[in-house]
XYZ file of C-alpha atoms in Angstrom:
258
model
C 97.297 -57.382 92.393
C 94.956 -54.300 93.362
C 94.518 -53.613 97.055
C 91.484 -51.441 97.894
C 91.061 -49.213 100.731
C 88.406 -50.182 102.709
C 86.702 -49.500 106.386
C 85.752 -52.516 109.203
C 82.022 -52.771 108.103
C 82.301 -52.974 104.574
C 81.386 -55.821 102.657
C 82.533 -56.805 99.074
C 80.064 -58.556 96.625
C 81.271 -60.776 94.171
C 79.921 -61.457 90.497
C 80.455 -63.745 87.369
C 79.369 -63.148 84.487
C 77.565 -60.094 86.006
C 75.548 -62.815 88.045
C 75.664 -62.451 92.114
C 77.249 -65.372 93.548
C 78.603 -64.669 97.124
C 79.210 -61.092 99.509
C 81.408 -61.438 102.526
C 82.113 -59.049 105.605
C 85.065 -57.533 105.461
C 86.778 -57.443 108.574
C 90.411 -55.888 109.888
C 90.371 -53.954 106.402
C 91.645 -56.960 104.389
C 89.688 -59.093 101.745
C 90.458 -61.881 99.906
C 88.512 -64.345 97.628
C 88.580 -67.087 95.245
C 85.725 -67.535 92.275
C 85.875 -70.433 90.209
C 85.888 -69.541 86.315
C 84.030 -71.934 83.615
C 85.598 -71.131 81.172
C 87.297 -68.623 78.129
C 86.019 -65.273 78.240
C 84.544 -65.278 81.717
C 84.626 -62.795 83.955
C 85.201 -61.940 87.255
C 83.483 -58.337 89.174
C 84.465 -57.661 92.934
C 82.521 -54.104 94.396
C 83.213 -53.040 97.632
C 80.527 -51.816 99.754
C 81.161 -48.827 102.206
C 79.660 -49.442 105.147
C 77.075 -46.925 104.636
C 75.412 -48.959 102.148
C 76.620 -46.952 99.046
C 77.254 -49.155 96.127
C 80.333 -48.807 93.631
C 82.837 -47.513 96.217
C 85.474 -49.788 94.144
C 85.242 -52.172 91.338
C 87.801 -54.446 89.798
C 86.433 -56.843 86.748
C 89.239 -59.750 85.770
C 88.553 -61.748 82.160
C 89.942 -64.931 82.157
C 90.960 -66.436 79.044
C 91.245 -70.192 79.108
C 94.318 -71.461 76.910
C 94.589 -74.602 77.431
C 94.578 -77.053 74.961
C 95.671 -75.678 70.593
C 94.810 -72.191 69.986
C 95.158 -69.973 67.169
C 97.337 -66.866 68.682
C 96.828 -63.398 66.858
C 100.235 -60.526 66.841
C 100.104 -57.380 65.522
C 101.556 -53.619 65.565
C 100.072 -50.723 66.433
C 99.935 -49.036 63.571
C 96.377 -48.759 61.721
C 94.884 -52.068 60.869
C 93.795 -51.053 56.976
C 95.815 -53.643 54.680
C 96.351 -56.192 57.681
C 95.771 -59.976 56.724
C 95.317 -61.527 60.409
C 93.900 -58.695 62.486
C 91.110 -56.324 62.655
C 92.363 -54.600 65.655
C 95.727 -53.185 66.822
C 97.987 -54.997 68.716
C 98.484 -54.894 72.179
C 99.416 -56.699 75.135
C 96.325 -56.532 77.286
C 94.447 -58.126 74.553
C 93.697 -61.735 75.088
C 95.236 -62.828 71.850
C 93.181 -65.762 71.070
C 91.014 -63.306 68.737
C 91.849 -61.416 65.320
C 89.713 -58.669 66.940
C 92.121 -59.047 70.189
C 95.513 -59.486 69.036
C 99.068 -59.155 71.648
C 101.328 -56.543 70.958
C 104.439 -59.114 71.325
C 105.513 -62.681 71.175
C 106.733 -62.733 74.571
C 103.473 -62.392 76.306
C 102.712 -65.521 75.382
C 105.780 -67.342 74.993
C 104.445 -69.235 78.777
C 101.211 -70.584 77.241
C 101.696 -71.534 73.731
C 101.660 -75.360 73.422
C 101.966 -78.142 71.026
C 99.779 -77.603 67.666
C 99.353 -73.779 68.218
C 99.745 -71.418 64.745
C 100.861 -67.770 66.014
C 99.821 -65.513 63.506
C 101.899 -62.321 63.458
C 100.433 -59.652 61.271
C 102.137 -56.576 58.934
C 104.638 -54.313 61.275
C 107.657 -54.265 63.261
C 108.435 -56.690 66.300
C 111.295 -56.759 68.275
C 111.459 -60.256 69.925
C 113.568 -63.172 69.867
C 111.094 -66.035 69.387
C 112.153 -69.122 71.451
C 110.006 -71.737 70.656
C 109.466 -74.101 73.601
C 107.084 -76.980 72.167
C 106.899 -79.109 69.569
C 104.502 -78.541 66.438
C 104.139 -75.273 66.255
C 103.671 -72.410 63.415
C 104.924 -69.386 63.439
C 103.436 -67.093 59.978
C 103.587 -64.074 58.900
C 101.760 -61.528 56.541
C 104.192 -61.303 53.856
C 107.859 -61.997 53.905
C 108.666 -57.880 53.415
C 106.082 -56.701 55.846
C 106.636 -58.861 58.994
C 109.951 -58.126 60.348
C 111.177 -59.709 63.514
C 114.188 -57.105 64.750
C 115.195 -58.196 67.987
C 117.110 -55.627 70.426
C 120.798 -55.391 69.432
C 122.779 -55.695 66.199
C 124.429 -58.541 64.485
C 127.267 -57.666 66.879
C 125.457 -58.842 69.802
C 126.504 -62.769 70.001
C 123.611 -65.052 70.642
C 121.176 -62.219 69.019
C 118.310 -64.629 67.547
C 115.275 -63.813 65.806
C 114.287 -67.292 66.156
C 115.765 -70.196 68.709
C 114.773 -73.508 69.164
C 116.165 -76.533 70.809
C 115.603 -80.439 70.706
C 111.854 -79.409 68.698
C 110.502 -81.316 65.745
C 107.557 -79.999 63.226
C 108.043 -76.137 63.148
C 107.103 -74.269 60.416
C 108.087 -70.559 60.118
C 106.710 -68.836 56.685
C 106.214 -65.619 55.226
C 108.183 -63.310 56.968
C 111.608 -61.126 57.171
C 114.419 -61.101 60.230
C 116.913 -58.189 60.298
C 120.499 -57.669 61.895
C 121.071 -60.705 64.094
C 123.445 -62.901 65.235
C 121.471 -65.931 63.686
C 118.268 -65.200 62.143
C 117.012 -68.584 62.269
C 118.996 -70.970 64.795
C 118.053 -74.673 65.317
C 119.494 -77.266 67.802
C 118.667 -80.471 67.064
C 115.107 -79.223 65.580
C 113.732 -82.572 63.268
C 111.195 -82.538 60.251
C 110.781 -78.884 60.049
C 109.409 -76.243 57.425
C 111.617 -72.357 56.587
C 109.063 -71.145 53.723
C 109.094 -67.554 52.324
C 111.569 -66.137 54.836
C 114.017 -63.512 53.943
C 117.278 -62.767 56.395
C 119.555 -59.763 55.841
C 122.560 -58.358 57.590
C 122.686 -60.862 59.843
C 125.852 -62.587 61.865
C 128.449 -59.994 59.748
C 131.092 -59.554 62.261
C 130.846 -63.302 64.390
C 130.660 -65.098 60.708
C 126.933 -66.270 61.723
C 124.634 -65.106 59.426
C 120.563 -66.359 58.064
C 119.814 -69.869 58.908
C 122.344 -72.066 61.119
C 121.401 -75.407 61.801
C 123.061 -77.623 64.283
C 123.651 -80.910 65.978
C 122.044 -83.269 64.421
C 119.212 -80.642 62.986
C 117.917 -83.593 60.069
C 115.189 -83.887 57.574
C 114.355 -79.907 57.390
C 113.162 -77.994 54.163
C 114.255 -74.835 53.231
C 112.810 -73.534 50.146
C 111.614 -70.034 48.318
C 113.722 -67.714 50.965
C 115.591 -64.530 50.127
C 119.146 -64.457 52.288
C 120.636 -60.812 51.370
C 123.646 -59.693 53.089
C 124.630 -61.924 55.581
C 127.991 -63.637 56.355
C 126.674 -67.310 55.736
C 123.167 -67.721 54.343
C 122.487 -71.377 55.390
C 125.022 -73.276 57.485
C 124.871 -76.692 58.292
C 126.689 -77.806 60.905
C 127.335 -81.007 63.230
C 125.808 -83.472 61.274
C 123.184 -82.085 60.033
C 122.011 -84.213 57.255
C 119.082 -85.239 54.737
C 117.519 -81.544 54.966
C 115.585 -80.265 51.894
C 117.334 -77.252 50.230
C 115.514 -75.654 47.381
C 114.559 -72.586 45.425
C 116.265 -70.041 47.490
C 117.873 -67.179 46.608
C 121.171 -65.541 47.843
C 122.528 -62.409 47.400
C 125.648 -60.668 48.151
C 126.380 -63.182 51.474
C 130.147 -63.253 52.414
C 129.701 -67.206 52.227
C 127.248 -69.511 50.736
C-alpha cells in the first residue's frame, strides 16, 4: 500500500483512464477509495491536492491487469533480448506478463493466477524456481531444451528439490527445455494423459537415488519421448502403478540406473 502525507483541507482527485471520475475531501489526514476497473490494462491515477490549491502534491497510478479466464503468460531473463524466441523485452516481475513486450522475471509471480488452458512461455536464460503446477491443462515451453534451464535453489542433496511438481493434474505438457541438480527434475503424483517433449535432466537425485523423471501413484497414460537424461541416478522411474505411459526416443547417458 502507499500512504501519503497529507493536511485537513486537502482533497484527492481520482482518474481512470486519465478521465476525472470523482474528488473527495480529505478529512483527519486519512483517505481511502475504491474505483471500479473495466477491464485489462486499465488504470487507476489518485493526486492529492494541498489545500492551497496546488496540483501534483502526490500521485500514485495502479494498472490492473485482468487474468481471468486462459492467457498466454510470457518469462524471461534479464539478459539482452537479441536471439530470444518469446520476448521482446527483458524479464521482470513488475511486468504484467500477459505480453511478449511485458514478460515476469519468475514463475512464482504468477503461480496464484495461472488457470486451466494457460501456455507459460519461458524464454532463453536461467530461472531458479520450482514450478508447482496447480491446475489442470496447462503448458509449460521453453526456447530450446539447452537454453531454458530451470535450477531451483539447492542441490540434488536437498530432498524434495523439484524443478517441476504436480499432483492429482491431467493434460500437462512441458517441452523444450533443460532442469539441473535436483532432487527430481520432473515429479508427478497421480498426473493423467500428459506430454515430457524435448526435455533434458542432468545431475539430478545423485545422492537420494532420485534422479530425471519420477512418476508416481497411479501417474497413467503419459508420453515421454525425444528427452536427453545425462547424469542422473535414475533417468525415468515408474513407480506405484504407474502403467500404459508412452516411452519413446529418449536418450540416456551415463545415469547410475535406467
Amino acid at each position: 500500500g502507499t500512504t501519503f502525507r497529507t493536511r485537513n483541507g486537502d482533497s484527492v482527485a481520482v482518474f481512470r483512464n486519465g478521465i476525472y471520475i470523482s474528488s473527495n475531501a480529505i478529512s483527519n489526514f486519512n483517505w481511502s477509495g475504491t474505483v471500479a476497473l473495466s477491464g485489462l490494462g486499465d488504470s487507476v491515477s489518485v493526486k492529492i491536492m494541498n489545500y492551497l490549491g496546488y496540483s501534483n502534491q502526490e500521485t500514485i497510478t495502479i494498472n490492473y491487469y485482468d487474468v481471468s479466464g486462459v492467457n498466454v503468460w510470457y518469462i524471461n531473463d534479464t539478459e539482452p533480448v537479441a536471439g530470444d524466441s518469446w520476448c521482446s523485452a527483458v524479464g521482470s516481475d513488475l511486468n504484467n506478463g500477459v505480453s511478449s513486450s511485458s514478460p515476469k522475471r519468475g514463475f512464482a509471480s504468477i503461480a496464484n493466477y495461472v488457470s486451466a488452458g494457460d501456455t507459460i512461455y519461458f524464454d532463453s536464460g536461467v530461472y531458479y524456481d520450482t514450478i508447482v503446477i496447480n491446475t489442470n491443462v496447462v503448458s509449460i515451453i521453453g526456447a530450446d531444451s539447452r537454453y531454458t534451464v530451470i535450477d531451483p535453489p539447492g542441490s540434488y542433496n536437498t530432498t524434495n528439490l523439484y524443478g517441476i511438481y504436480a499432483i492429482n493434474k491431467s493434460q500437462l505438457k512441458i517441452q523444450n527445455l533443460k532442469i539441473t541438480s535436483c532432487y527430481d527434475g520432473i515429479y508427478w503424483d497421480n498426473v493423467d494423459i500428459s506430454y515430457i517433449n524435448d526435455v533434458y535432466i542432468e545431475t539430478s537425485g545423485l545422492s537420494s537415488m532420485r534422479g530425471g523423471i519420477y512418476l508416481t501413484t497411479g501417474s497413467n497414460s503419459n508420453t515421454i519421448s525425444n528427452c536427453y537424461f545425462d547424469r542422473n541416478w535414475f533417468g525415468i522411474y515408474l513407480n506405484s502403478s504407474s502403467v500404459n505411459n508412452f516411452i519413446s526416443n529418449n536418450i540416456l547417458s551415463s545415469n547410475s540406473n535406467g
